[in-house]
mmCIF file of C-alpha atoms in Angstrom:
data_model
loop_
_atom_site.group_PDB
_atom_site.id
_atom_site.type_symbol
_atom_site.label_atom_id
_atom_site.label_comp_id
_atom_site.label_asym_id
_atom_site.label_seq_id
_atom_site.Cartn_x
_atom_site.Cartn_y
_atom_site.Cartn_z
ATOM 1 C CA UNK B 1 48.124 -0.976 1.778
ATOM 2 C CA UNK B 2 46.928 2.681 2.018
ATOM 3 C CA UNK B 3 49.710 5.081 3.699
ATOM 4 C CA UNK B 4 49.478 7.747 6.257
ATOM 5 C CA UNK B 5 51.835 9.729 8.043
ATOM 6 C CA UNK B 6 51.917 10.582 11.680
ATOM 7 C CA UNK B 7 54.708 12.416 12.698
ATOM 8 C CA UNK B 8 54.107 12.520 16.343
ATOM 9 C CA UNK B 9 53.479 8.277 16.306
ATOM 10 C CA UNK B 10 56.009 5.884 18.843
ATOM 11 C CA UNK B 11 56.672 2.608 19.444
ATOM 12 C CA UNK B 12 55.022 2.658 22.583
ATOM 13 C CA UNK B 13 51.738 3.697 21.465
ATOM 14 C CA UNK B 14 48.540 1.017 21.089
ATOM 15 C CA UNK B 15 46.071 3.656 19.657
ATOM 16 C CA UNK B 16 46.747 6.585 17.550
ATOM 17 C CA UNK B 17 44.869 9.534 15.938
ATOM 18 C CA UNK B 18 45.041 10.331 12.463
ATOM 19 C CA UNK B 19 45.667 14.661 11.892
ATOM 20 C CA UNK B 20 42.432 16.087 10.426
ATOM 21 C CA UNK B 21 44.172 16.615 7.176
ATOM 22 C CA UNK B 22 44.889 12.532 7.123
ATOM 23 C CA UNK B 23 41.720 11.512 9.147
ATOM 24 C CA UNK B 24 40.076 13.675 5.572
ATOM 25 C CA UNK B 25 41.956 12.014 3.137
ATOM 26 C CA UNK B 26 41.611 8.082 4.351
ATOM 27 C CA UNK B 27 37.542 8.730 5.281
ATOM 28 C CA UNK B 28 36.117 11.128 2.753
ATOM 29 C CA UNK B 29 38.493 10.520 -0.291
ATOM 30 C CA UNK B 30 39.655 6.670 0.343
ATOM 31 C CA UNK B 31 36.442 6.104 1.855
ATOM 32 C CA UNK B 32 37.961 3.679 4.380
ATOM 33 C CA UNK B 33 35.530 2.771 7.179
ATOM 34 C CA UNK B 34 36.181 0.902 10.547
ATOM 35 C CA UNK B 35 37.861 -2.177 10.550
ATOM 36 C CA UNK B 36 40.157 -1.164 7.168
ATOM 37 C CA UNK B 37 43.719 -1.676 7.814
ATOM 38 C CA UNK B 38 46.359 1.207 7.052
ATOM 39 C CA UNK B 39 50.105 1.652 7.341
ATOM 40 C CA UNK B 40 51.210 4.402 9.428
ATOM 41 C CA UNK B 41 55.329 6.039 9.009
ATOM 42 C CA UNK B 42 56.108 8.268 11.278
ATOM 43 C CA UNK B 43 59.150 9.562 8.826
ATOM 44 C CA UNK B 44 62.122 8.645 11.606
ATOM 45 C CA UNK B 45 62.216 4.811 10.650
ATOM 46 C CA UNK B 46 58.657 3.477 12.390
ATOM 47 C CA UNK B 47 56.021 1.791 10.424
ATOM 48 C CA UNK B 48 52.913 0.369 11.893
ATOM 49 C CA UNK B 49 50.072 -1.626 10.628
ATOM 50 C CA UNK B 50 46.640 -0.331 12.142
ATOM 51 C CA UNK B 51 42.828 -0.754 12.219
ATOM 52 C CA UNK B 52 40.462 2.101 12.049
ATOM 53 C CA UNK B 53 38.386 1.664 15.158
ATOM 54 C CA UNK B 54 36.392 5.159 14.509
ATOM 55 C CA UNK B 55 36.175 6.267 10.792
ATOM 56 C CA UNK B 56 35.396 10.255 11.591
ATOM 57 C CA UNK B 57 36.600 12.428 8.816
ATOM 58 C CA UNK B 58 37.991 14.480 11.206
ATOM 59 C CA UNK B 59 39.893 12.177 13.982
ATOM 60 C CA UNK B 60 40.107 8.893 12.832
ATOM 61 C CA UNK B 61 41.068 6.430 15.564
ATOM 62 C CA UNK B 62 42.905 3.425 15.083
ATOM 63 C CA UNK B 63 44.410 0.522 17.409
ATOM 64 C CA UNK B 64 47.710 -0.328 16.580
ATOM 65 C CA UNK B 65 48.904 -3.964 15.635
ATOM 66 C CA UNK B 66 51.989 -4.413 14.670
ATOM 67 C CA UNK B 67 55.265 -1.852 14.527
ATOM 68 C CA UNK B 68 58.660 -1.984 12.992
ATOM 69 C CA UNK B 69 61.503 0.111 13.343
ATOM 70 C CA UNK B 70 63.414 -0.198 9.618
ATOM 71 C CA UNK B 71 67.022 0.949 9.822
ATOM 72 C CA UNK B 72 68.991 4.093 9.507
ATOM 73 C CA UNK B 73 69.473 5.116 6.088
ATOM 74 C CA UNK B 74 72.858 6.590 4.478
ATOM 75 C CA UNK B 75 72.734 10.278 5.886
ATOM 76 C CA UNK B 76 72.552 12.081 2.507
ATOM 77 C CA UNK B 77 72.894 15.776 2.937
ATOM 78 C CA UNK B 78 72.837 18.500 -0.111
ATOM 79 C CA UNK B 79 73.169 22.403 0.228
ATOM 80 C CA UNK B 80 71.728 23.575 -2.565
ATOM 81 C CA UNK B 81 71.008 27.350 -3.658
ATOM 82 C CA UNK B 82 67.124 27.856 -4.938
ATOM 83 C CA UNK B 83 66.389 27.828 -8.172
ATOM 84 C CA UNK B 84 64.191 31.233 -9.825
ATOM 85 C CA UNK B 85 61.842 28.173 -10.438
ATOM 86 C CA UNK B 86 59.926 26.905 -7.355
ATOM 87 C CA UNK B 87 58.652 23.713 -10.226
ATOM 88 C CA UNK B 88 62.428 22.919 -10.192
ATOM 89 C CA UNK B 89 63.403 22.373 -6.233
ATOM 90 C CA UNK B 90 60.015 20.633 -6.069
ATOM 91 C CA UNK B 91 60.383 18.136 -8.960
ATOM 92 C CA UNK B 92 64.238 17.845 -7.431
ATOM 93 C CA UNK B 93 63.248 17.360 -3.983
ATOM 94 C CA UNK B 94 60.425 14.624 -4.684
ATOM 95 C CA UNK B 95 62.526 12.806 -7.006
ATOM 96 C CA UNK B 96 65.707 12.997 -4.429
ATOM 97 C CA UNK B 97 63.194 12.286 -1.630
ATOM 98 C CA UNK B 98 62.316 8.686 -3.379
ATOM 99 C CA UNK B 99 65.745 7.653 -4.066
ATOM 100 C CA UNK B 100 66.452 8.252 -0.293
ATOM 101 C CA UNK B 101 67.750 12.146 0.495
ATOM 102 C CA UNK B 102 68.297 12.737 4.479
ATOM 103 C CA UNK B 103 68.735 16.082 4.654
ATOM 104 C CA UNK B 104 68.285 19.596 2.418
ATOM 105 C CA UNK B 105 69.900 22.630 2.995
ATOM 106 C CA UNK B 106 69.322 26.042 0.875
ATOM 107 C CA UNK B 107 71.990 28.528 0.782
ATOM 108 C CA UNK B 108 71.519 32.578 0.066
ATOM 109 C CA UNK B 109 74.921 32.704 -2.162
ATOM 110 C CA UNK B 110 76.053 35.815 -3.988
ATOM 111 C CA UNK B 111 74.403 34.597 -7.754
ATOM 112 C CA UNK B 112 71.182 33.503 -6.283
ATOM 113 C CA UNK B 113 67.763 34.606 -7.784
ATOM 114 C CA UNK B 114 65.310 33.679 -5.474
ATOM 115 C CA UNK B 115 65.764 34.483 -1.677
ATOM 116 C CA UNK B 116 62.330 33.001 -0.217
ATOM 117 C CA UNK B 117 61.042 29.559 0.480
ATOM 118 C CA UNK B 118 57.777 27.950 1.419
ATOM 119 C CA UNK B 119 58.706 25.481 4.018
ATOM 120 C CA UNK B 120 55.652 24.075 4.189
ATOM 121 C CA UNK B 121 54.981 23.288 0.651
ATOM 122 C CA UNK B 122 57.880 21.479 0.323
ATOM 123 C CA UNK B 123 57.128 19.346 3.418
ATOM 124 C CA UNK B 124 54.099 18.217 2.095
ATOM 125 C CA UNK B 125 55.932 17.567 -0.829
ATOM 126 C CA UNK B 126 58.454 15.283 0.498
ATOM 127 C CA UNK B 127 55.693 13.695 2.687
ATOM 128 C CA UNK B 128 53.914 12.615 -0.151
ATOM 129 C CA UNK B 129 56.660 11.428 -1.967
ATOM 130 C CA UNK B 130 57.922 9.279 1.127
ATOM 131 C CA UNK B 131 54.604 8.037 1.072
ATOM 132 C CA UNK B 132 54.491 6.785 -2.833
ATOM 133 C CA UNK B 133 57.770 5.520 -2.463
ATOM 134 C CA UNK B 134 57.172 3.465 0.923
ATOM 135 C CA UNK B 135 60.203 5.142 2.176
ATOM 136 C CA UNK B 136 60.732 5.562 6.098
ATOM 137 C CA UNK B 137 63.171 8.582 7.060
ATOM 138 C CA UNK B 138 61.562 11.765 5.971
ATOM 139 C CA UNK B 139 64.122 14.639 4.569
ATOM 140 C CA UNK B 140 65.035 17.207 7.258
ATOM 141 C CA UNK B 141 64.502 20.554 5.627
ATOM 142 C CA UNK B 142 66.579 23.735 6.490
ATOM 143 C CA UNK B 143 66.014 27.051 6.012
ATOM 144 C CA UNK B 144 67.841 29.156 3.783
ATOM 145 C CA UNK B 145 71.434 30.111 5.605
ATOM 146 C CA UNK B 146 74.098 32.832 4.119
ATOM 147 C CA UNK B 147 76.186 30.543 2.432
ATOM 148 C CA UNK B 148 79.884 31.462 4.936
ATOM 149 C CA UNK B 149 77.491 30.437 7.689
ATOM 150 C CA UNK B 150 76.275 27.464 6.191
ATOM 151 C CA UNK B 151 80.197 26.157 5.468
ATOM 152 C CA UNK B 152 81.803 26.970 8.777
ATOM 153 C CA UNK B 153 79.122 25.814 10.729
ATOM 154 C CA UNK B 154 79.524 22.057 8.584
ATOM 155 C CA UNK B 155 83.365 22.251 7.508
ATOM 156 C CA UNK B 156 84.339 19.785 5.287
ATOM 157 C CA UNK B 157 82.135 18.131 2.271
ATOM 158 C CA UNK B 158 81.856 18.318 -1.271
ATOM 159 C CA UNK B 159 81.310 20.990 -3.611
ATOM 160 C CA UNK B 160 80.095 20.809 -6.978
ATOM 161 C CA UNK B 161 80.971 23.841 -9.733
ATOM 162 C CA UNK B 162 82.061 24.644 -13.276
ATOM 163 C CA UNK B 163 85.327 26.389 -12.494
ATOM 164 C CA UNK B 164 88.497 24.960 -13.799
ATOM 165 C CA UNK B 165 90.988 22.929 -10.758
ATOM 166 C CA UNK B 166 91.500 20.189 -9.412
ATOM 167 C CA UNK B 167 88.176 18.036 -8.604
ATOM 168 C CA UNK B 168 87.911 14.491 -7.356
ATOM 169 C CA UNK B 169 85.982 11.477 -8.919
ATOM 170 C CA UNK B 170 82.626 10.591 -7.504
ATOM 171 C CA UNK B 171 83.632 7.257 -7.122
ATOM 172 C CA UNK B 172 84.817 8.250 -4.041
ATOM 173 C CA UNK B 173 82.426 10.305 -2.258
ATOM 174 C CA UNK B 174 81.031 9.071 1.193
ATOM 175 C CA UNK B 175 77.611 10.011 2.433
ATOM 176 C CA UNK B 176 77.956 11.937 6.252
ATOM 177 C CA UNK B 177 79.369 15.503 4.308
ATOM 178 C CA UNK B 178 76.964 17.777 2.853
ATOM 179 C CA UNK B 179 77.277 18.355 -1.084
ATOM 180 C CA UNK B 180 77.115 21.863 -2.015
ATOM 181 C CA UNK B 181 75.386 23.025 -5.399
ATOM 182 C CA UNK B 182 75.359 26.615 -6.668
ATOM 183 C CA UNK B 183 72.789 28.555 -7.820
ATOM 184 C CA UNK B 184 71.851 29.112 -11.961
ATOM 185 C CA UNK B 185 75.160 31.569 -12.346
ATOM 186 C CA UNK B 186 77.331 29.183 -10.070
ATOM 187 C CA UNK B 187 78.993 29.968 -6.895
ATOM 188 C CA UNK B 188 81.469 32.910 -7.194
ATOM 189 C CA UNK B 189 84.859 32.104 -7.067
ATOM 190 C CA UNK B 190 84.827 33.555 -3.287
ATOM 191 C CA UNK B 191 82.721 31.505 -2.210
ATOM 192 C CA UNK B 192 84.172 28.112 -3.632
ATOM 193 C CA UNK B 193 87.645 29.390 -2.336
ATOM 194 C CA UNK B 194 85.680 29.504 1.369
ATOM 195 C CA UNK B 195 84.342 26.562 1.020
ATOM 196 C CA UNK B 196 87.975 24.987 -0.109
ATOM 197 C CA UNK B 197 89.748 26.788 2.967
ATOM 198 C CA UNK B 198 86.826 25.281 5.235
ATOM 199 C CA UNK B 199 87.524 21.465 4.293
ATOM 200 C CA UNK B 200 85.412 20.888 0.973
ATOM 201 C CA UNK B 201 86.699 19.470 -2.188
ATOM 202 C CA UNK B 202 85.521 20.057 -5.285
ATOM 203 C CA UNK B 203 83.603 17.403 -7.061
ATOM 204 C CA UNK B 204 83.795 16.140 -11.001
ATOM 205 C CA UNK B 205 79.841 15.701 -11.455
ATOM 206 C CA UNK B 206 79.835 15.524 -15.009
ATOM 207 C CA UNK B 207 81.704 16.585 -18.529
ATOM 208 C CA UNK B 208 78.277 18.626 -19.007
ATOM 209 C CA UNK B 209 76.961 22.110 -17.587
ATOM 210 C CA UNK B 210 74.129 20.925 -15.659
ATOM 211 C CA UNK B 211 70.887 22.807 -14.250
ATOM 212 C CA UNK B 212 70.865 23.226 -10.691
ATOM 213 C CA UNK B 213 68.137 20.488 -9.848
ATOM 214 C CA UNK B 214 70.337 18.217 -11.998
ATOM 215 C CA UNK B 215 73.389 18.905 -10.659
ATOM 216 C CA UNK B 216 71.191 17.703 -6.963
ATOM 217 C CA UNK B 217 69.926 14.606 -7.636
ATOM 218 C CA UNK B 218 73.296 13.360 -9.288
ATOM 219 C CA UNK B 219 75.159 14.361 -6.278
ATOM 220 C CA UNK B 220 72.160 11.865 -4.017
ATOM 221 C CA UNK B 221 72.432 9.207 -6.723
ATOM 222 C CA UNK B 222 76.662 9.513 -6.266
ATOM 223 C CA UNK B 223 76.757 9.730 -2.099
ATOM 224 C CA UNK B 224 74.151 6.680 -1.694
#
């Protein structure tokens, strides 16, 4: 069944109107027409099945029929500094997005190479990949934060970086704490002694340097 998202969509609602972006998509490109039935997921847990009541490529209408709340998913959180590579963070964020991510921070730390975002591109992004994947809690994403704010304002979590110390196992990581991952030149050692001092503990991700993005996604596949 054809997907759509709808943000603003509650349980209460009978009828609902499709965005002019979506209303586009499911009239001019799917070519649905009235009486088609669609799946709407509203990214917070609600799906509901539908029927197009007015097929206009610009508000599509649709009468509700059914709606169910799915439950919470593990509240996966990583702070991760922005790759030079805008390709990277997207391929990481739709690929962490289907497995089931929660929540994604960026952090400006001292190494970093790239110091602006676009938000809105990497909505979409996760939008659509909720949407291939039938997933039903849409990532929160932050903007970028100095990375001292970032750590005092959510004390205690992991941290993932190539220094030598002590570093626990991922077998026993726990979703609920952010993970943080440094940019391509790591964290400087100030920074992972702050984050230390403010409740983190370093993390053993692998015997392997790993790229940033990697680095990401193994620390969503290890606090699922």
């Amino acid at each position: 069944m054809r997907l759509f998202y709808a943000p603003d969509f509650s349980a209460e609602q009978q009828q609902y109107q499709l965005s002019e972006e979506e209303s586009k998509h499911c009239v001019r490109v799917l070519r649905m027409q009235e009486g088609d039935v669609l799946t709407l997921l509203n990214g917070n847990g609600l799906e509901a099945i539908a029927r197009i009541t007015a097929a206009h490529a610009k508000h599509c209408h649709l009468q509700i029929e059914k709606t169910i709340l799915h439950p919470e998913t593990p509240l996966v959180h990583v702070a991760m500094a922005p790759t030079k590579n805008m390709d990277r963070i997207e391929w990481f964020l739709e690929k962490a997005t289907e497995l089931g991510l929660r929540q994604l921070s960026f952090l400006a730390c001292q190494h970093n190479e790239r110091n602006k975002l676009n938000l809105e591109r990497l909505h979409k992004i996760a939008v659509a990949a909720m949407k291939q994947s039938k997933r039903y809690y849409l990532p929160v994403i932050e903007e970028l934060k100095p990375f001292e704010s970032f750590v005092r304002l959510h004390p205690n979590g992991y941290i993932g970086h190539c220094y030598e110390g002590s570093k626990i196992s991922t077998d026993n990581l726990r979703a609920l704490s952010p993970f943080l991952i440094g940019p391509e030149g790591d964290f400087s050692e100030k920074e992972v002694e702050l984050a230390l001092a403010s409740g983190y503990q370093a993390v053993h991700l692998s015997d392997y340097r790993l790229r940033t993005e990697t680095a990401a996604l193994a620390a969503v596949f290890h606090l699922l």
